Amino acid sequence: MLGAHTDSPCLKIKPVSKKQGEGFLQVGVETYGGGLWHTWFDRDLGLAGRVMVRGSDGKIAQKLVHIDKPLLRVPTLAIHLDRQETFQFNKETQLFPIAGLVAAELKRKAGKGDAIEEDTTKEFSVMKVTTQRHHEHIVELIADDCDADPEDIVDFEVVLYDTQKACLGGLTDEFIFSARLDNLNQTYCGTMALIGSVKKDSALDNETAIRLFAAFDHEEIGSTTAQGADSSMLPGVIRRLSVLPASSFADSESDKSYDKTNDPDLSTAYEQTLSCSFLISADMAHSVHPNYAAKYEADHKPEMNKGPVIKVNANNRYATNSPGIVLLQEVARKAPKKIDTDEAGVPLQVFVVRNDSSCGSTIGPMLAAALGARTLDLGNPQLSMHSCRETGGADDVHHAIRLFSSFFEHYSSLEKTILVD
Ligand SMILES: [Zn+2]
């Protein structure tokens, strides 16, 4: 199994977001996760998320929206008006985006011929409708994006994001400058590796294991949610997979009389499958920072483009242990050759934090505890984790994909060769 998370710190539109001040239209936002919030100032912010839309049949369905346009901005205060040494701000009152001007909105409405008078024929509504809770223009843009009428937008969960596209950077394109490398980088590598590992028709001919990739939401806020890593979701999925009798894949018609509840082999199949399973928890790691090198433990300074970083912590903030490190080395050794080169194997690095430093954590320890399966934490090195725009290494994407492919392809055979009582 390979596990990752898909969420990142961001600003999320509040349930009632319509605000204005000093002639500006403003949008109330909540902070999601532990962002480096000062990096969100002076960015060109768009909107994306999910919307609940009432259809003509009366049913309410989820639709995804993405308004790829700089609609909002959190403006800094000019240095001439505030010469503070360190940039400090209030997250409620000063991390507060502007979305337009009141005058422009009035002109837009007048242009549309919208009547200002109150509609007295309105039906009873349990809650204020979306166009009353949010700026009408924003609701209209969201409705447009999902081909619905504004009055059919029942509710939405929409976040702000930087509209600047990801790009390669550095003198020889060795960097990736992008938002959300933590953790879409590892989500991407895991997805590509799983797809790649089953590309050949014969890929699963001798496979005795199930290759599974799980990408969770809500890691940045602690994972204790219905679909987070600290829920019963992954154990539930594995339980269902493990009690499927092999014959149900082959020919379900032929053994209708088969009662799996009475099969002694299946009653403990879940526990058995976990005892011989292995989970790689893939989440980004910290590359050494040239301007703050003293913040890193002297012998554990991961370098960019030198391969995935195995994270070790004596207090189990990371779930890595020795048998896992040994297994991963074998996996890395057997990794497929780099495209167009003879370079075999994937380089690996190790990381521990200084004893006098705080330490992050991942979905690794909680999944290890919930599953009782061997687990290892690793991730590609990056700079500026939780910034609005982060920096990673371009080669490390290839490194991780090759490593994860090798894990999927070779785990079943390697598992038997590493003996732990
Ligand atoms: Zn992360």
Short mmCIF file of C-alpha atoms and ligand atoms in Angstrom, two decimals:
data_model
loop_
_atom_site.label_atom_id
_atom_site.label_comp_id
_atom_site.label_asym_id
_atom_site.label_seq_id
_atom_site.Cartn_x
_atom_site.Cartn_y
_atom_site.Cartn_z
CA MET A 1 0.00 0.00 0.00
CA LEU A 2 1.01 3.54 -0.68
CA GLY A 3 -0.68 6.40 1.20
CA ALA A 4 -0.58 10.15 0.59
CA HIS A 5 -2.70 13.23 1.22
CA THR A 6 -4.27 15.61 -1.25
CA ASP A 7 -5.08 18.67 0.89
CA SER A 8 -2.94 21.76 1.51
CA PRO A 9 -3.26 24.84 3.71
CA CYS A 10 -5.49 27.44 2.06
CA LEU A 11 -8.09 30.14 2.59
CA LYS A 12 -11.69 28.92 2.48
CA ILE A 13 -14.79 31.04 1.91
CA LYS A 14 -16.87 31.39 5.12
CA PRO A 15 -20.53 30.21 5.21
CA VAL A 16 -21.53 33.87 5.18
CA SER A 17 -18.82 35.72 3.28
CA LYS A 18 -20.46 38.89 1.99
CA LYS A 19 -18.62 41.84 3.47
CA GLN A 20 -17.68 45.30 2.38
CA GLY A 21 -15.62 48.17 3.73
CA GLU A 22 -14.41 51.57 2.55
CA GLY A 23 -15.98 51.07 -0.86
CA PHE A 24 -14.43 47.62 -1.40
CA LEU A 25 -16.27 44.33 -1.78
CA GLN A 26 -14.59 41.85 0.56
CA VAL A 27 -14.92 38.12 1.10
CA GLY A 28 -14.80 36.49 4.54
CA VAL A 29 -12.35 33.59 4.61
CA GLU A 30 -11.27 30.99 7.14
CA THR A 31 -7.73 29.63 7.35
CA TYR A 32 -7.47 25.89 6.62
CA GLY A 33 -4.42 24.12 8.07
CA GLY A 34 -1.13 25.64 9.16
CA GLY A 35 -0.25 27.86 6.22
CA LEU A 36 2.62 30.33 5.99
CA TRP A 37 -0.08 32.96 5.71
CA HIS A 38 2.21 35.90 4.96
CA THR A 39 2.88 34.26 1.57
CA TRP A 40 -0.78 34.74 0.62
CA PHE A 41 -0.47 38.52 0.45
CA ASP A 42 -0.30 40.15 -3.00
CA ARG A 43 -1.13 36.94 -4.90
CA ASP A 44 -3.65 36.75 -7.73
CA LEU A 45 -6.23 34.42 -6.23
CA GLY A 46 -8.84 32.31 -8.04
CA LEU A 47 -11.60 30.08 -6.69
CA ALA A 48 -12.12 26.32 -6.79
CA GLY A 49 -14.12 23.74 -4.90
CA ARG A 50 -17.41 21.89 -4.88
CA VAL A 51 -20.94 23.15 -5.23
CA MET A 52 -24.25 21.55 -4.36
CA VAL A 53 -26.62 22.25 -7.26
CA ARG A 54 -30.38 21.64 -7.38
CA GLY A 55 -31.27 19.99 -10.66
CA SER A 56 -34.52 20.23 -12.62
CA ASP A 57 -35.54 16.84 -11.14
CA GLY A 58 -35.38 18.31 -7.62
CA LYS A 59 -32.30 16.27 -6.66
CA ILE A 60 -29.23 18.04 -5.32
CA ALA A 61 -25.93 16.93 -6.83
CA GLN A 62 -22.30 17.83 -6.24
CA LYS A 63 -20.41 19.61 -9.02
CA LEU A 64 -16.81 20.77 -9.11
CA VAL A 65 -16.02 24.39 -9.95
CA HIS A 66 -12.80 26.05 -10.97
CA ILE A 67 -12.75 29.76 -11.77
CA ASP A 68 -9.25 30.15 -13.17
CA LYS A 69 -9.12 33.92 -13.02
CA PRO A 70 -7.59 36.37 -10.53
CA LEU A 71 -10.73 37.43 -8.66
CA LEU A 72 -9.38 38.15 -5.21
CA ARG A 73 -6.33 39.56 -3.52
CA VAL A 74 -5.05 40.15 -0.01
CA PRO A 75 -3.24 43.48 -0.33
CA THR A 76 -0.26 44.35 1.87
CA LEU A 77 0.01 47.77 3.43
CA ALA A 78 2.53 50.08 1.74
CA ILE A 79 5.83 50.30 3.58
CA HIS A 80 5.43 54.10 3.73
CA LEU A 81 2.41 53.71 5.99
CA ASP A 82 3.84 51.10 8.36
CA ARG A 83 7.57 50.58 8.83
CA GLN A 84 7.33 47.47 10.99
CA GLU A 85 10.52 45.37 11.16
CA THR A 86 8.82 41.99 11.19
CA PHE A 87 5.67 41.49 9.19
CA GLN A 88 2.85 40.80 11.62
CA PHE A 89 -0.85 40.81 10.91
CA ASN A 90 -4.18 39.77 12.34
CA LYS A 91 -5.54 36.67 10.55
CA GLU A 92 -9.16 37.76 10.98
CA THR A 93 -8.99 41.44 10.08
CA GLN A 94 -5.91 41.78 7.87
CA LEU A 95 -5.74 38.47 5.95
CA PHE A 96 -8.97 39.62 4.37
CA PRO A 97 -9.27 39.58 0.58
CA ILE A 98 -10.77 42.27 -1.58
CA ALA A 99 -12.91 41.11 -4.52
CA GLY A 100 -13.90 44.34 -6.18
CA LEU A 101 -15.37 47.79 -5.69
CA VAL A 102 -18.88 48.55 -4.49
CA ALA A 103 -19.24 51.21 -7.22
CA ALA A 104 -18.33 48.71 -9.96
CA GLU A 105 -20.86 46.20 -8.62
CA LEU A 106 -23.65 48.81 -8.53
CA LYS A 107 -22.84 49.77 -12.12
CA ARG A 108 -22.86 46.11 -13.16
CA LYS A 109 -26.28 45.59 -11.56
CA ALA A 110 -27.70 48.75 -13.09
CA GLY A 111 -26.39 47.56 -16.46
CA LYS A 112 -28.20 44.25 -16.04
CA GLY A 113 -31.39 46.16 -15.14
CA ASP A 114 -31.65 44.34 -11.82
CA ALA A 115 -34.50 45.75 -9.76
CA ILE A 116 -33.51 46.90 -6.30
CA GLU A 117 -37.02 46.51 -4.81
CA GLU A 118 -37.65 43.74 -2.27
CA ASP A 119 -39.33 40.63 -3.56
CA THR A 120 -42.31 40.08 -1.26
CA THR A 121 -43.47 36.87 -2.93
CA LYS A 122 -40.44 34.84 -1.75
CA GLU A 123 -41.02 31.31 -0.55
CA PHE A 124 -40.08 30.22 2.95
CA SER A 125 -36.38 29.38 3.18
CA VAL A 126 -34.71 27.61 6.10
CA MET A 127 -31.52 29.59 5.75
CA LYS A 128 -30.51 32.70 3.88
CA VAL A 129 -29.95 31.69 0.26
CA THR A 130 -26.42 31.69 -1.19
CA THR A 131 -26.89 34.98 -3.04
CA GLN A 132 -27.73 36.65 0.28
CA ARG A 133 -24.85 35.05 2.16
CA HIS A 134 -22.20 35.72 -0.50
CA HIS A 135 -21.61 38.46 -3.04
CA GLU A 136 -24.09 37.87 -5.86
CA HIS A 137 -21.43 38.23 -8.52
CA ILE A 138 -19.36 35.43 -6.96
CA VAL A 139 -22.39 33.13 -6.84
CA GLU A 140 -23.12 34.00 -10.49
CA LEU A 141 -19.56 33.11 -11.53
CA ILE A 142 -19.76 29.82 -9.64
CA ALA A 143 -23.16 29.05 -11.21
CA ASP A 144 -21.77 29.90 -14.67
CA ASP A 145 -18.84 27.55 -14.18
CA CYS A 146 -21.11 24.60 -13.45
CA ASP A 147 -23.85 25.48 -15.96
CA ALA A 148 -26.47 26.21 -13.34
CA ASP A 149 -28.67 29.14 -12.37
CA PRO A 150 -27.52 31.13 -9.31
CA GLU A 151 -30.78 30.29 -7.47
CA ASP A 152 -30.01 26.55 -7.86
CA ILE A 153 -26.69 26.88 -5.99
CA VAL A 154 -27.80 25.49 -2.62
CA ASP A 155 -24.40 25.61 -0.93
CA PHE A 156 -20.69 25.41 -1.68
CA GLU A 157 -17.26 24.69 -0.25
CA VAL A 158 -14.89 26.90 -2.20
CA VAL A 159 -11.28 27.78 -1.47
CA LEU A 160 -8.89 30.41 -2.79
CA TYR A 161 -5.76 29.46 -4.69
CA ASP A 162 -2.90 31.19 -6.47
CA THR A 163 -3.65 31.37 -10.20
CA GLN A 164 0.06 31.46 -11.13
CA LYS A 165 0.83 28.19 -12.93
CA ALA A 166 3.50 25.76 -11.73
CA CYS A 167 6.74 25.93 -13.73
CA LEU A 168 10.27 24.60 -13.94
CA GLY A 169 12.89 26.98 -12.55
CA GLY A 170 16.59 27.35 -11.84
CA LEU A 171 19.44 27.76 -14.32
CA THR A 172 19.03 24.24 -15.71
CA ASP A 173 15.38 23.68 -14.88
CA GLU A 174 16.34 21.69 -11.79
CA PHE A 175 13.54 23.13 -9.64
CA ILE A 176 9.76 23.02 -9.68
CA PHE A 177 8.13 26.23 -8.48
CA SER A 178 4.54 25.41 -7.61
CA ALA A 179 1.74 25.62 -5.10
CA ARG A 180 0.75 22.50 -3.10
CA LEU A 181 3.87 20.35 -3.73
CA ASP A 182 3.00 19.14 -0.21
CA ASN A 183 1.45 16.81 -1.02
CA LEU A 184 0.31 16.70 -4.64
CA ASN A 185 3.90 15.88 -5.63
CA GLN A 186 3.70 12.53 -3.81
CA THR A 187 0.05 12.00 -4.83
CA TYR A 188 1.10 12.38 -8.47
CA CYS A 189 4.12 10.09 -8.09
CA GLY A 190 2.00 7.42 -6.37
CA THR A 191 -0.72 7.56 -9.01
CA MET A 192 1.76 7.35 -11.91
CA ALA A 193 3.62 4.49 -10.24
CA LEU A 194 0.46 2.42 -9.70
CA ILE A 195 -0.65 2.96 -13.31
CA GLY A 196 2.86 2.21 -14.60
CA SER A 197 3.14 -0.96 -12.52
CA VAL A 198 0.19 -2.60 -14.29
CA LYS A 199 0.84 -1.34 -17.83
CA LYS A 200 2.16 -4.61 -19.19
CA ASP A 201 -0.55 -7.20 -19.90
CA SER A 202 1.38 -9.78 -17.90
CA ALA A 203 2.08 -7.43 -14.97
CA LEU A 204 -0.25 -9.20 -12.56
CA ASP A 205 0.21 -12.79 -13.81
CA ASN A 206 2.27 -13.88 -10.81
CA GLU A 207 1.07 -11.25 -8.35
CA THR A 208 -0.07 -12.55 -4.97
CA ALA A 209 -0.70 -9.13 -3.41
CA ILE A 210 -3.15 -6.30 -3.90
CA ARG A 211 -1.53 -3.04 -5.07
CA LEU A 212 -3.30 -0.18 -3.38
CA PHE A 213 -2.82 3.58 -3.42
CA ALA A 214 -4.85 5.70 -0.96
CA ALA A 215 -4.96 9.52 -1.15
CA PHE A 216 -6.58 11.19 1.86
CA ASP A 217 -8.10 14.58 2.52
CA HIS A 218 -7.71 16.52 5.80
CA GLU A 219 -4.11 15.63 6.73
CA GLU A 220 -3.35 19.30 7.31
CA ILE A 221 -6.03 19.53 10.01
CA GLY A 222 -5.23 16.31 11.85
CA SER A 223 -6.94 13.60 9.71
CA THR A 224 -9.77 12.89 12.18
CA THR A 225 -12.63 13.28 9.71
CA ALA A 226 -14.96 10.87 7.90
CA GLN A 227 -12.61 10.60 4.92
CA GLY A 228 -9.31 11.37 6.69
CA ALA A 229 -6.51 8.89 7.38
CA ASP A 230 -7.59 8.66 11.03
CA SER A 231 -11.01 7.24 10.05
CA SER A 232 -12.21 3.69 9.46
CA MET A 233 -12.11 4.21 5.68
CA LEU A 234 -8.90 2.41 4.74
CA PRO A 235 -9.39 -0.45 7.27
CA GLY A 236 -12.94 -0.80 5.89
CA VAL A 237 -11.76 -1.00 2.28
CA ILE A 238 -9.05 -3.54 3.11
CA ARG A 239 -11.50 -5.65 5.12
CA ARG A 240 -13.87 -5.80 2.18
CA LEU A 241 -11.05 -6.68 -0.24
CA SER A 242 -9.55 -9.33 2.05
CA VAL A 243 -12.74 -11.33 2.59
CA LEU A 244 -13.52 -11.63 -1.10
CA PRO A 245 -13.01 -15.30 -1.92
CA ALA A 246 -10.61 -15.71 -4.82
CA SER A 247 -13.31 -17.54 -6.75
CA SER A 248 -15.57 -14.51 -6.75
CA PHE A 249 -13.22 -12.91 -9.27
CA ALA A 250 -13.18 -15.98 -11.49
CA ASP A 251 -16.74 -17.15 -11.86
CA SER A 252 -19.37 -16.02 -9.43
CA GLU A 253 -22.09 -18.03 -11.19
CA SER A 254 -20.48 -21.38 -10.51
CA ASP A 255 -20.53 -21.26 -6.73
CA LYS A 256 -23.66 -19.52 -5.67
CA SER A 257 -23.88 -21.85 -2.72
CA TYR A 258 -20.55 -20.59 -1.41
CA ASP A 259 -20.99 -19.08 2.07
CA LYS A 260 -17.98 -16.99 2.91
CA THR A 261 -19.05 -16.38 6.51
CA ASN A 262 -18.38 -20.05 7.23
CA ASP A 263 -15.05 -20.26 5.48
CA PRO A 264 -12.41 -20.61 8.23
CA ASP A 265 -9.77 -19.15 5.91
CA LEU A 266 -11.75 -15.96 5.46
CA SER A 267 -12.67 -15.30 9.09
CA THR A 268 -9.11 -14.16 9.80
CA ALA A 269 -8.27 -13.02 6.28
CA TYR A 270 -8.25 -9.33 7.27
CA GLU A 271 -5.76 -9.81 10.10
CA GLN A 272 -3.66 -12.17 7.99
CA THR A 273 -3.48 -9.79 5.07
CA LEU A 274 -2.37 -6.92 7.33
CA SER A 275 0.33 -8.99 8.98
CA CYS A 276 2.00 -9.50 5.60
CA SER A 277 1.27 -6.02 4.23
CA PHE A 278 3.44 -2.95 4.07
CA LEU A 279 2.48 0.72 3.86
CA ILE A 280 4.64 3.49 2.47
CA SER A 281 3.34 6.79 3.82
CA ALA A 282 4.47 9.29 1.17
CA ASP A 283 4.52 12.91 2.25
CA MET A 284 6.95 15.66 1.33
CA ALA A 285 10.15 16.11 3.36
CA HIS A 286 12.36 19.13 4.07
CA SER A 287 15.34 19.83 1.84
CA VAL A 288 18.25 21.57 3.57
CA HIS A 289 17.83 25.35 3.32
CA PRO A 290 21.10 27.15 2.48
CA ASN A 291 20.15 30.23 4.51
CA TYR A 292 19.07 28.29 7.59
CA ALA A 293 21.37 25.24 7.51
CA ALA A 294 21.81 25.39 11.31
CA LYS A 295 18.16 24.42 11.71
CA TYR A 296 18.97 20.91 10.44
CA GLU A 297 20.70 18.04 12.23
CA ALA A 298 24.31 18.10 10.98
CA ASP A 299 24.34 14.58 9.49
CA HIS A 300 20.77 14.58 8.23
CA LYS A 301 20.46 17.35 5.68
CA PRO A 302 18.43 16.07 2.72
CA GLU A 303 19.45 17.53 -0.62
CA MET A 304 17.21 18.39 -3.53
CA ASN A 305 17.24 15.96 -6.50
CA LYS A 306 19.15 13.33 -4.48
CA GLY A 307 16.15 11.07 -4.04
CA PRO A 308 13.26 10.42 -1.64
CA VAL A 309 13.95 11.03 2.05
CA ILE A 310 13.18 8.33 4.63
CA LYS A 311 11.90 10.04 7.78
CA VAL A 312 12.96 8.59 11.12
CA ASN A 313 11.83 9.67 14.59
CA ALA A 314 12.55 7.88 17.87
CA ASN A 315 9.23 9.07 19.30
CA ASN A 316 7.32 7.69 16.34
CA ARG A 317 6.17 10.97 14.86
CA TYR A 318 7.18 8.99 11.76
CA ALA A 319 6.44 5.25 11.55
CA THR A 320 9.76 4.14 10.01
CA ASN A 321 11.74 1.24 11.53
CA SER A 322 14.75 -0.86 10.54
CA PRO A 323 13.01 -3.71 8.69
CA GLY A 324 11.23 -1.03 6.67
CA ILE A 325 14.45 0.77 5.79
CA VAL A 326 16.00 -2.54 4.70
CA LEU A 327 13.00 -3.41 2.56
CA LEU A 328 13.03 0.00 0.91
CA GLN A 329 16.72 -0.26 0.06
CA GLU A 330 16.01 -3.50 -1.77
CA VAL A 331 13.07 -1.88 -3.53
CA ALA A 332 15.27 1.08 -4.53
CA ARG A 333 17.99 -1.26 -5.81
CA LYS A 334 15.51 -3.06 -8.07
CA ALA A 335 13.95 0.12 -9.46
CA PRO A 336 13.55 0.26 -13.24
CA LYS A 337 16.25 2.06 -15.24
CA LYS A 338 15.91 5.79 -15.69
CA ILE A 339 14.51 6.57 -19.16
CA ASP A 340 17.26 6.97 -21.82
CA THR A 341 20.05 6.10 -19.39
CA ASP A 342 21.72 3.09 -17.87
CA GLU A 343 21.23 4.48 -14.41
CA ALA A 344 19.67 1.76 -12.31
CA GLY A 345 18.42 2.07 -8.76
CA VAL A 346 17.03 5.07 -6.93
CA PRO A 347 19.13 7.02 -4.39
CA LEU A 348 17.61 7.40 -0.92
CA GLN A 349 18.31 9.83 1.93
CA VAL A 350 17.44 9.78 5.64
CA PHE A 351 16.17 12.54 7.88
CA VAL A 352 15.78 13.10 11.61
CA VAL A 353 14.98 16.43 13.26
CA ARG A 354 17.25 18.04 15.83
CA ASN A 355 16.34 17.25 19.44
CA ASP A 356 15.80 20.96 20.04
CA SER A 357 13.47 21.36 17.06
CA SER A 358 9.76 20.78 16.63
CA CYS A 359 8.79 17.89 14.35
CA GLY A 360 6.00 17.45 11.85
CA SER A 361 3.99 14.26 11.57
CA THR A 362 2.20 12.37 8.83
CA ILE A 363 -0.58 9.88 8.21
CA GLY A 364 2.05 7.12 8.73
CA PRO A 365 1.85 6.58 12.52
CA MET A 366 -1.96 6.72 12.67
CA LEU A 367 -2.41 4.28 9.79
CA ALA A 368 0.24 1.98 11.26
CA ALA A 369 -1.71 1.96 14.53
CA ALA A 370 -5.09 1.45 12.88
CA LEU A 371 -3.92 -1.33 10.58
CA GLY A 372 -1.18 -3.05 12.55
CA ALA A 373 0.80 -3.17 9.32
CA ARG A 374 4.49 -2.37 8.88
CA THR A 375 4.86 1.24 7.77
CA LEU A 376 7.57 3.57 6.53
CA ASP A 377 7.48 7.36 6.13
CA LEU A 378 9.21 9.06 3.24
CA GLY A 379 8.84 11.92 0.81
CA ASN A 380 10.63 14.08 -1.72
CA PRO A 381 12.68 16.99 -0.33
CA GLN A 382 11.25 20.47 -0.81
CA LEU A 383 11.71 24.03 0.42
CA SER A 384 9.08 26.43 1.78
CA MET A 385 6.61 23.77 2.90
CA HIS A 386 3.12 25.30 3.46
CA SER A 387 3.98 28.45 1.53
CA CYS A 388 1.55 29.67 -1.13
CA ARG A 389 4.32 28.78 -3.61
CA GLU A 390 6.79 26.02 -2.79
CA THR A 391 10.02 24.75 -4.35
CA GLY A 392 10.87 21.14 -5.17
CA GLY A 393 13.39 19.21 -7.28
CA ALA A 394 12.51 18.16 -10.84
CA ASP A 395 14.57 14.92 -10.79
CA ASP A 396 12.98 13.81 -7.55
CA VAL A 397 9.66 13.31 -9.34
CA HIS A 398 11.30 10.62 -11.50
CA HIS A 399 13.07 9.19 -8.47
CA ALA A 400 9.84 8.76 -6.53
CA ILE A 401 7.86 7.33 -9.46
CA ARG A 402 10.57 4.74 -10.12
CA LEU A 403 10.83 3.87 -6.44
CA PHE A 404 7.07 3.44 -6.00
CA SER A 405 6.80 1.41 -9.24
CA SER A 406 9.50 -0.90 -7.97
CA PHE A 407 7.68 -1.21 -4.63
CA PHE A 408 4.45 -2.25 -6.36
CA GLU A 409 6.26 -4.65 -8.69
CA HIS A 410 8.66 -6.31 -6.25
CA TYR A 411 7.03 -6.21 -2.82
CA SER A 412 5.45 -9.69 -3.01
CA SER A 413 8.79 -11.36 -3.78
CA LEU A 414 10.92 -9.17 -1.47
CA GLU A 415 8.60 -9.55 1.52
CA LYS A 416 9.59 -13.20 1.88
CA THR A 417 13.29 -12.36 2.05
CA ILE A 418 13.26 -10.01 5.05
CA LEU A 419 12.78 -12.02 8.21
CA VAL A 420 11.44 -10.46 11.40
CA ASP A 421 10.02 -12.59 14.23
ZN ZN B 1 2.09 17.02 3.91
#
